[in-house]
Amino acid sequence: AWTRRFIQDLPTRIRFDLVFSGPKPMPVFGKLQSVSGGTKKKAVVALDERKVENNNDILAVMSQALDIAGPEARKAWARGPDHLVCVDASIPRQAEETAHAVVGAANGLKARRRQVRITAVGVHEHAYPMMKLFAEQSGGRYLSLTE
């Protein structure tokens, strides 16, 4: 519900994508799209059809989101995101890399180098230390919605 409302409240002056985690990253659009009624609707429908999985690969998902304009830093700075919102409702247990300190530090470092703030929102059971680490390292914020 939180993510659905966030999408519905996006202002029209920005571009966005929605990337789901699972065994591999699954973007809705595959590139940043302008906010419109149609793109919001497509994102919300995709969100409603998606099931939460425990075999999420947060490292791969965040890397894909940071590289959405291309893996080179020059392209990412020119056409990539300047803010990521990571909403997580599970603990990565079956990904290639599951160590919270490693995933948190890798995401935080890459985001900081790209000058991308990460807002990390933990819902239900989630990897608190990992999310807090990459949010803080990127200059973003961590929010727990477990209570």
CSV table of C-alpha atoms in Angstrom, one decimal:
chain,number,residue,atom,x,y,z
A,1,ALA,CA,0.0,0.0,0.0
A,2,TRP,CA,2.9,2.4,0.8
A,3,THR,CA,4.6,1.8,-2.5
A,4,ARG,CA,1.3,2.1,-4.4
A,5,ARG,CA,0.6,5.5,-2.8
A,6,PHE,CA,4.2,6.6,-3.4
A,7,ILE,CA,3.8,5.9,-7.1
A,8,GLN,CA,0.4,7.6,-7.3
A,9,ASP,CA,1.9,10.7,-5.7
A,10,LEU,CA,4.8,11.1,-8.1
A,11,PRO,CA,5.1,14.6,-9.6
A,12,THR,CA,5.0,14.9,-13.4
A,13,ARG,CA,8.3,16.6,-13.6
A,14,ILE,CA,10.4,13.5,-12.9
A,15,ARG,CA,11.2,10.2,-14.6
A,16,PHE,CA,11.0,6.8,-12.9
A,17,ASP,CA,11.1,3.0,-13.2
A,18,LEU,CA,10.0,0.3,-10.8
A,19,VAL,CA,12.4,-2.6,-10.5
A,20,PHE,CA,11.2,-5.8,-8.6
A,21,SER,CA,13.6,-8.1,-6.9
A,22,GLY,CA,13.6,-11.9,-7.1
A,23,PRO,CA,16.2,-14.3,-8.4
A,24,LYS,CA,17.1,-11.5,-10.8
A,25,PRO,CA,16.0,-7.9,-11.2
A,26,MET,CA,12.7,-7.4,-13.1
A,27,PRO,CA,12.2,-3.8,-14.2
A,28,VAL,CA,8.7,-2.7,-15.3
A,29,PHE,CA,9.9,-0.4,-18.1
A,30,GLY,CA,13.7,-1.1,-18.4
A,31,LYS,CA,14.5,2.6,-18.6
A,32,LEU,CA,13.5,5.8,-16.9
A,33,GLN,CA,10.0,6.9,-18.0
A,34,SER,CA,8.3,10.3,-17.6
A,35,VAL,CA,5.5,10.3,-15.0
A,36,SER,CA,2.1,10.2,-16.6
A,37,GLY,CA,-1.3,8.7,-15.8
A,38,GLY,CA,-0.4,5.8,-18.1
A,39,THR,CA,3.0,5.0,-16.6
A,40,LYS,CA,1.7,5.3,-13.0
A,41,LYS,CA,-1.1,2.9,-13.9
A,42,LYS,CA,1.3,0.4,-15.5
A,43,ALA,CA,3.5,0.5,-12.4
A,44,VAL,CA,0.6,0.1,-10.0
A,45,VAL,CA,-0.8,-2.8,-12.0
A,46,ALA,CA,2.7,-4.5,-12.0
A,47,LEU,CA,2.9,-3.9,-8.3
A,48,ASP,CA,-0.5,-5.4,-7.6
A,49,GLU,CA,0.4,-8.5,-9.6
A,50,ARG,CA,3.7,-9.1,-7.9
A,51,LYS,CA,4.3,-11.4,-5.0
A,52,VAL,CA,6.9,-10.8,-2.4
A,53,GLU,CA,9.8,-13.3,-2.6
A,54,ASN,CA,12.5,-14.3,-0.2
A,55,ASN,CA,15.1,-15.1,-2.9
A,56,ASN,CA,15.6,-11.4,-3.7
A,57,ASP,CA,18.9,-10.2,-4.9
A,58,ILE,CA,19.1,-6.7,-3.5
A,59,LEU,CA,22.7,-6.2,-4.7
A,60,ALA,CA,21.7,-7.0,-8.3
A,61,VAL,CA,18.5,-4.9,-8.2
A,62,MET,CA,20.1,-1.8,-6.8
A,63,SER,CA,23.0,-2.2,-9.2
A,64,GLN,CA,20.5,-2.4,-12.1
A,65,ALA,CA,18.6,0.6,-10.8
A,66,LEU,CA,21.8,2.7,-10.5
A,67,ASP,CA,22.9,1.6,-14.0
A,68,ILE,CA,19.5,2.2,-15.7
A,69,ALA,CA,21.1,4.8,-18.0
A,70,GLY,CA,24.2,2.7,-18.6
A,71,PRO,CA,27.0,1.2,-16.5
A,72,GLU,CA,29.4,4.0,-17.2
A,73,ALA,CA,29.6,6.7,-14.6
A,74,ARG,CA,29.4,9.5,-17.2
A,75,LYS,CA,26.1,8.2,-18.6
A,76,ALA,CA,24.7,7.6,-15.1
A,77,TRP,CA,25.6,11.1,-14.0
A,78,ALA,CA,24.0,12.6,-17.2
A,79,ARG,CA,20.9,10.5,-17.6
A,80,GLY,CA,20.6,8.3,-14.6
A,81,PRO,CA,18.6,8.6,-11.4
A,82,ASP,CA,19.5,11.0,-8.6
A,83,HIS,CA,17.4,9.3,-6.0
A,84,LEU,CA,16.4,5.7,-5.4
A,85,VAL,CA,13.7,4.4,-3.1
A,86,CYS,CA,14.2,0.8,-2.0
A,87,VAL,CA,11.2,-0.8,-0.4
A,88,ASP,CA,12.0,-4.3,1.0
A,89,ALA,CA,9.8,-6.7,2.8
A,90,SER,CA,12.1,-9.7,3.1
A,91,ILE,CA,15.6,-10.8,4.0
A,92,PRO,CA,17.8,-11.9,1.1
A,93,ARG,CA,18.6,-15.6,1.9
A,94,GLN,CA,19.0,-17.2,-1.5
A,95,ALA,CA,20.8,-14.5,-3.5
A,96,GLU,CA,24.4,-14.9,-4.8
A,97,GLU,CA,25.5,-12.4,-2.1
A,98,THR,CA,23.5,-12.3,1.2
A,99,ALA,CA,26.0,-10.8,3.7
A,100,HIS,CA,24.2,-7.7,4.9
A,101,ALA,CA,27.5,-5.8,5.4
A,102,VAL,CA,28.7,-6.6,1.9
A,103,VAL,CA,25.4,-5.8,0.2
A,104,GLY,CA,24.9,-2.6,2.2
A,105,ALA,CA,28.4,-1.3,1.7
A,106,ALA,CA,28.5,-2.2,-2.1
A,107,ASN,CA,25.2,-0.4,-2.7
A,108,GLY,CA,26.1,2.6,-0.5
A,109,LEU,CA,29.5,3.0,-2.2
A,110,LYS,CA,28.1,2.8,-5.7
A,111,ALA,CA,25.3,5.2,-4.9
A,112,ARG,CA,27.6,7.7,-3.2
A,113,ARG,CA,30.0,7.6,-6.2
A,114,ARG,CA,27.1,8.3,-8.5
A,115,GLN,CA,25.8,11.0,-6.1
A,116,VAL,CA,22.5,9.1,-5.8
A,117,ARG,CA,20.6,9.3,-2.5
A,118,ILE,CA,18.8,6.1,-1.4
A,119,THR,CA,15.7,6.1,0.8
A,120,ALA,CA,15.4,2.7,2.2
A,121,VAL,CA,12.0,1.6,3.5
A,122,GLY,CA,11.8,-1.6,5.5
A,123,VAL,CA,8.4,-3.2,5.6
A,124,HIS,CA,7.7,-6.3,7.8
A,125,GLU,CA,10.7,-8.5,8.3
A,126,HIS,CA,13.7,-7.0,6.4
A,127,ALA,CA,17.5,-6.7,6.5
A,128,TYR,CA,17.7,-3.7,8.9
A,129,PRO,CA,21.5,-3.3,9.0
A,130,MET,CA,21.9,-3.7,5.3
A,131,MET,CA,19.2,-1.1,4.4
A,132,LYS,CA,20.4,1.3,7.1
A,133,LEU,CA,24.0,1.1,5.9
A,134,PHE,CA,23.3,1.8,2.2
A,135,ALA,CA,20.9,4.6,3.0
A,136,GLU,CA,23.3,6.3,5.3
A,137,GLN,CA,26.3,5.8,3.1
A,138,SER,CA,24.5,7.4,0.1
A,139,GLY,CA,23.3,10.4,2.1
A,140,GLY,CA,19.7,9.1,2.2
A,141,ARG,CA,17.4,7.9,4.9
A,142,TYR,CA,16.2,4.7,6.4
A,143,LEU,CA,12.6,4.2,7.5
A,144,SER,CA,11.2,1.2,9.2
A,145,LEU,CA,7.5,0.4,8.8
A,146,THR,CA,7.5,-2.7,10.9
A,147,GLU,CA,5.3,-1.4,13.7
